[in-house]
PDB file of C-alpha atoms in Angstrom:
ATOM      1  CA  UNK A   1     -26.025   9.663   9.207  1.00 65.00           C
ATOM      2  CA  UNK A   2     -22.851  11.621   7.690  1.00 81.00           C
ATOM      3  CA  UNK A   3     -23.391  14.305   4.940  1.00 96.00           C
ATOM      4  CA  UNK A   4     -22.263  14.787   1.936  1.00 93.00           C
ATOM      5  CA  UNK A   5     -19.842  16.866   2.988  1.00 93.00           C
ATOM      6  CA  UNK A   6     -18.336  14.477   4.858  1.00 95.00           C
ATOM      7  CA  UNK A   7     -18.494  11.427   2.717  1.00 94.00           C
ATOM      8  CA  UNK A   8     -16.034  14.278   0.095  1.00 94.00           C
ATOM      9  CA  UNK A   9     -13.666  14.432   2.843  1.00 94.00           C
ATOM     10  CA  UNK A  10     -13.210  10.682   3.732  1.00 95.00           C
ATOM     11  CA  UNK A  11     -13.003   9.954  -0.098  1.00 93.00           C
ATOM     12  CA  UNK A  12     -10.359  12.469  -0.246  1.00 94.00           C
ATOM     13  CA  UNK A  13      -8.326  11.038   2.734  1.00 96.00           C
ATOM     14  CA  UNK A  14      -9.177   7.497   1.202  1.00 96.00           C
ATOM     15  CA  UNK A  15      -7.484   8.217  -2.455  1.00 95.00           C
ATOM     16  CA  UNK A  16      -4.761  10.440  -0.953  1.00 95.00           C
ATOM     17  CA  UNK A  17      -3.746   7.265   1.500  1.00 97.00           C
ATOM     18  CA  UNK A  18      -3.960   4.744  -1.337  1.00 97.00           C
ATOM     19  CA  UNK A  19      -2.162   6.855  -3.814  1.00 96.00           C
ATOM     20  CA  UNK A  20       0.793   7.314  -1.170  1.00 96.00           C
ATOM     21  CA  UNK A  21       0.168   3.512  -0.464  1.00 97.00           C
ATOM     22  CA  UNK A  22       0.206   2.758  -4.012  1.00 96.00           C
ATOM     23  CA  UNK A  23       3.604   5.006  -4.800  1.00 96.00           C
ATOM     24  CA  UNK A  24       5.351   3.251  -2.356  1.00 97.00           C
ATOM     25  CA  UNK A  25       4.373  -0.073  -3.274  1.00 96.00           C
ATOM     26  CA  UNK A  26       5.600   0.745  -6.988  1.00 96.00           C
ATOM     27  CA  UNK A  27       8.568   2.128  -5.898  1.00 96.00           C
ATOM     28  CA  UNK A  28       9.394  -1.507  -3.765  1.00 97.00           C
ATOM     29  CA  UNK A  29       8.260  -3.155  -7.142  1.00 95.00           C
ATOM     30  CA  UNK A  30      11.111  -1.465  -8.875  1.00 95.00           C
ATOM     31  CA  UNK A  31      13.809  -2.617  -6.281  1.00 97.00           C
ATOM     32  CA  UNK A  32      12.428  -6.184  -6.048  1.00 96.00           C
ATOM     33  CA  UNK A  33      12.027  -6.295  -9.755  1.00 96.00           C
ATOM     34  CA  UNK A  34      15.775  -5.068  -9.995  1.00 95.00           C
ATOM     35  CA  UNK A  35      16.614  -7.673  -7.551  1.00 96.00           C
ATOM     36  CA  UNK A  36      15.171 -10.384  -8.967  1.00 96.00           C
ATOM     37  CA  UNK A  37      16.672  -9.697 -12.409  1.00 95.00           C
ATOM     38  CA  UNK A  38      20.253 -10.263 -10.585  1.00 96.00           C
ATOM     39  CA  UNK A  39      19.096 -13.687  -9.207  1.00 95.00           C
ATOM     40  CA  UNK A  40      17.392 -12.898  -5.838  1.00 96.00           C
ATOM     41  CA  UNK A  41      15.167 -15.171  -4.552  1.00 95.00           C
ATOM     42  CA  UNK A  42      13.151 -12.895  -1.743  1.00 96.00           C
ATOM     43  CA  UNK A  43      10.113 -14.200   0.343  1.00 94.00           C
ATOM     44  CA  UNK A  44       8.482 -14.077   3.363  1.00 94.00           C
ATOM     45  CA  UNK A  45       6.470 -15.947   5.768  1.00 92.00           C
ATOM     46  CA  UNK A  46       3.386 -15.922   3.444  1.00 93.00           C
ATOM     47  CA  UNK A  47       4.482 -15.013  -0.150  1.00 95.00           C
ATOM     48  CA  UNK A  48       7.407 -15.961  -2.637  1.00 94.00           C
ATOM     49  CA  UNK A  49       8.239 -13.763  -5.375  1.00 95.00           C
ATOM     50  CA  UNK A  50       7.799 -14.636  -8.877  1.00 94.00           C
ATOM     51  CA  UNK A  51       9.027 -12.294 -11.843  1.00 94.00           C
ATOM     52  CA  UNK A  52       7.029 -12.817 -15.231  1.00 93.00           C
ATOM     53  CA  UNK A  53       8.619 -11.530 -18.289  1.00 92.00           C
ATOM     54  CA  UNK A  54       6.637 -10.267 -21.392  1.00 91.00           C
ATOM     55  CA  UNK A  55       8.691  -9.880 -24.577  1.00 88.00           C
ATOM     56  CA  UNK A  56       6.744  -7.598 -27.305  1.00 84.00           C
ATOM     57  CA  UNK A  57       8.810  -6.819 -30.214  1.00 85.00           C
ATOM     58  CA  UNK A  58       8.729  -3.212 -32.118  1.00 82.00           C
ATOM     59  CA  UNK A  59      10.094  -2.774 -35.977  1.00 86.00           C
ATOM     60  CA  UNK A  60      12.063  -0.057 -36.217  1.00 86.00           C
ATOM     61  CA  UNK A  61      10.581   2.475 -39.311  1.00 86.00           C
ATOM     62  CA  UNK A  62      14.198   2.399 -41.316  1.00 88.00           C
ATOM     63  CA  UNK A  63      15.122  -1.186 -41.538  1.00 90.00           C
ATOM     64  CA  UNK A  64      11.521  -2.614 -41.713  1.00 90.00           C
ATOM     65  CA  UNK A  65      11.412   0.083 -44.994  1.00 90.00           C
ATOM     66  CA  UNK A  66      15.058  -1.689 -46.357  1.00 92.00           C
ATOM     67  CA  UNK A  67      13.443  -5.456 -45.793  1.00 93.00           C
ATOM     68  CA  UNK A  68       9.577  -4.292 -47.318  1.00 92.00           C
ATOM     69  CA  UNK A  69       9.532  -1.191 -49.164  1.00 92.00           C
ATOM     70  CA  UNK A  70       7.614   2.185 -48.736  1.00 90.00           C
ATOM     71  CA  UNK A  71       4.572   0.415 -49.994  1.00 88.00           C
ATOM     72  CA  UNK A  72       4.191  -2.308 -46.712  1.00 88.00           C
ATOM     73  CA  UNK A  73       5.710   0.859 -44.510  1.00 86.00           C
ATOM     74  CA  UNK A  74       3.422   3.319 -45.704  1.00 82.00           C
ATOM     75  CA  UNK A  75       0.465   0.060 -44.809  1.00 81.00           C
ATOM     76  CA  UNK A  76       2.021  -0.836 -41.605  1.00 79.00           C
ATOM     77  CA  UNK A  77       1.583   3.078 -40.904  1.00 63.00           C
ATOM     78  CA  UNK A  78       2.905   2.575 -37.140  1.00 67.00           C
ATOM     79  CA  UNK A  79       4.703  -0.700 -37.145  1.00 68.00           C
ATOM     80  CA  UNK A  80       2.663  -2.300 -34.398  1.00 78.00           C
ATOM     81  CA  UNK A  81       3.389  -6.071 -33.148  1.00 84.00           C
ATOM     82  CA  UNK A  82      -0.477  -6.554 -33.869  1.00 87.00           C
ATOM     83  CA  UNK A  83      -0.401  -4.773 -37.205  1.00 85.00           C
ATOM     84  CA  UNK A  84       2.673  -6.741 -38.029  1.00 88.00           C
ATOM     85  CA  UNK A  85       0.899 -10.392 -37.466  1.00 90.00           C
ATOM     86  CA  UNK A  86      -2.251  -9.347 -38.839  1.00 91.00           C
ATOM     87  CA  UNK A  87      -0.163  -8.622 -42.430  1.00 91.00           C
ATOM     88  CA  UNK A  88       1.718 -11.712 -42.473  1.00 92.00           C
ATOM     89  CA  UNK A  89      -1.287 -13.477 -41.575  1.00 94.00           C
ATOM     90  CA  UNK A  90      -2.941 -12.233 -44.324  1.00 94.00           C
ATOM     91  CA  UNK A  91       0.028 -13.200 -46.608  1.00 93.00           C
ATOM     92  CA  UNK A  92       0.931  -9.576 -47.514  1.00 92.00           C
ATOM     93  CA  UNK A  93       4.022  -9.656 -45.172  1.00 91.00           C
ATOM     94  CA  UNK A  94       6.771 -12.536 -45.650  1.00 92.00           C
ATOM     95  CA  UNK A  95       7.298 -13.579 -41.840  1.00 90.00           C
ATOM     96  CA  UNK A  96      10.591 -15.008 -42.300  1.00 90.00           C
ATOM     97  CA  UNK A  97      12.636 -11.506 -42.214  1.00 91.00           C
ATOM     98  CA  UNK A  98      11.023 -10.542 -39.161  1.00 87.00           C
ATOM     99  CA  UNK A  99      12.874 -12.365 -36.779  1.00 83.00           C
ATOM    100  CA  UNK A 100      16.400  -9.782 -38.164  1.00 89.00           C
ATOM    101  CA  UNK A 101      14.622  -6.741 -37.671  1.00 87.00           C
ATOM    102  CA  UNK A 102      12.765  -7.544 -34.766  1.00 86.00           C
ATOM    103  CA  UNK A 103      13.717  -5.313 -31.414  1.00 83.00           C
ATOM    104  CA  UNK A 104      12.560  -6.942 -28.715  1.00 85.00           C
ATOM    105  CA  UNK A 105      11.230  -5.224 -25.569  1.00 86.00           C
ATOM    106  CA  UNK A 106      10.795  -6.934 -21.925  1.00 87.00           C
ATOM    107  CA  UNK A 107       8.374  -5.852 -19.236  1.00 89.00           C
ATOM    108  CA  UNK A 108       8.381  -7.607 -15.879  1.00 89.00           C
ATOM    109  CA  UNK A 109       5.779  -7.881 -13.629  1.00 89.00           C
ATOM    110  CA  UNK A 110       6.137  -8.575 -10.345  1.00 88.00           C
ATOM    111  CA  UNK A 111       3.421 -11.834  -9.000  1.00 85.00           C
ATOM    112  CA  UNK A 112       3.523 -12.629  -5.267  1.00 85.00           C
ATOM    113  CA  UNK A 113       2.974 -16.567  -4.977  1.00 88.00           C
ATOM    114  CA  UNK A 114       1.428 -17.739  -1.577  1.00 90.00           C
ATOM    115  CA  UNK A 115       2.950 -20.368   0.444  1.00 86.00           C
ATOM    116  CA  UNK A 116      -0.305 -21.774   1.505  1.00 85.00           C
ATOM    117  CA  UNK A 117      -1.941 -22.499  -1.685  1.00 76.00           C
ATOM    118  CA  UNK A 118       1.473 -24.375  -3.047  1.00 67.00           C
ATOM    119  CA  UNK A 119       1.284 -26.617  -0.266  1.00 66.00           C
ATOM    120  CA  UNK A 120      -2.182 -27.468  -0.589  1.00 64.00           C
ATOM    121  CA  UNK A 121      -1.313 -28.293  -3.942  1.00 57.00           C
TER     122      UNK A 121
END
């Protein structure tokens, strides 16, 4: 039976290899990602690569003040995609100006697709 003592230590060398692990797999992430974004097409024997893209917009403070006026800026507090919806929703916010002020903001994430399930498809 191991002590305590020694269940620390192999938790230690257990989060210090997966935080190397996981640094490294970010960092190949990045350069994939980057890839990817300038039409590369990389796979292996198991996995293809697939890049999803998330746009999230984000007001900026001075020209979503211009289009609604201190009032809906002062409401909107921090101009929040969510908050944003949940006003115009709500008929308090005309939608229609949105799409001019709107600054839109793309995340990737990186999706490995595996060969076998698409052929069993």
């Amino acid at each position: 039976m191991t002590t305590l003592d020694e269940k620390l230590e192999r938790y230690a060398v257990l989060r210090d290899t997966i935080e190397g692990l996981q640094a490294e797999k970010d960092a190949l992430g990045v350069e994939i990602k980057g890839a990817m974004l300038s039409r590369a097409r990389p796979e292996c024997e198991l996995y293809r690569a697939r890049l999803q893209t998330t746009r999230t917009p984000t007001y900026p403070v001075d020209r979503f003040r211009e289009v609604y006026g201190d009032a809906a800026t002062f409401e909107a507090a921090r101009i929040d995609n969510r908050r944003v919806k949940e006003l115009v929703k709500a008929g308090d916010l005309d939608g229609a100006p949105l799409e001019n002020i709107a600054l839109m903001t793309d995340r990737h994430a990186l999706y490995l697709v595996s060969k076998t399930q698409e052929q069993a498809v």
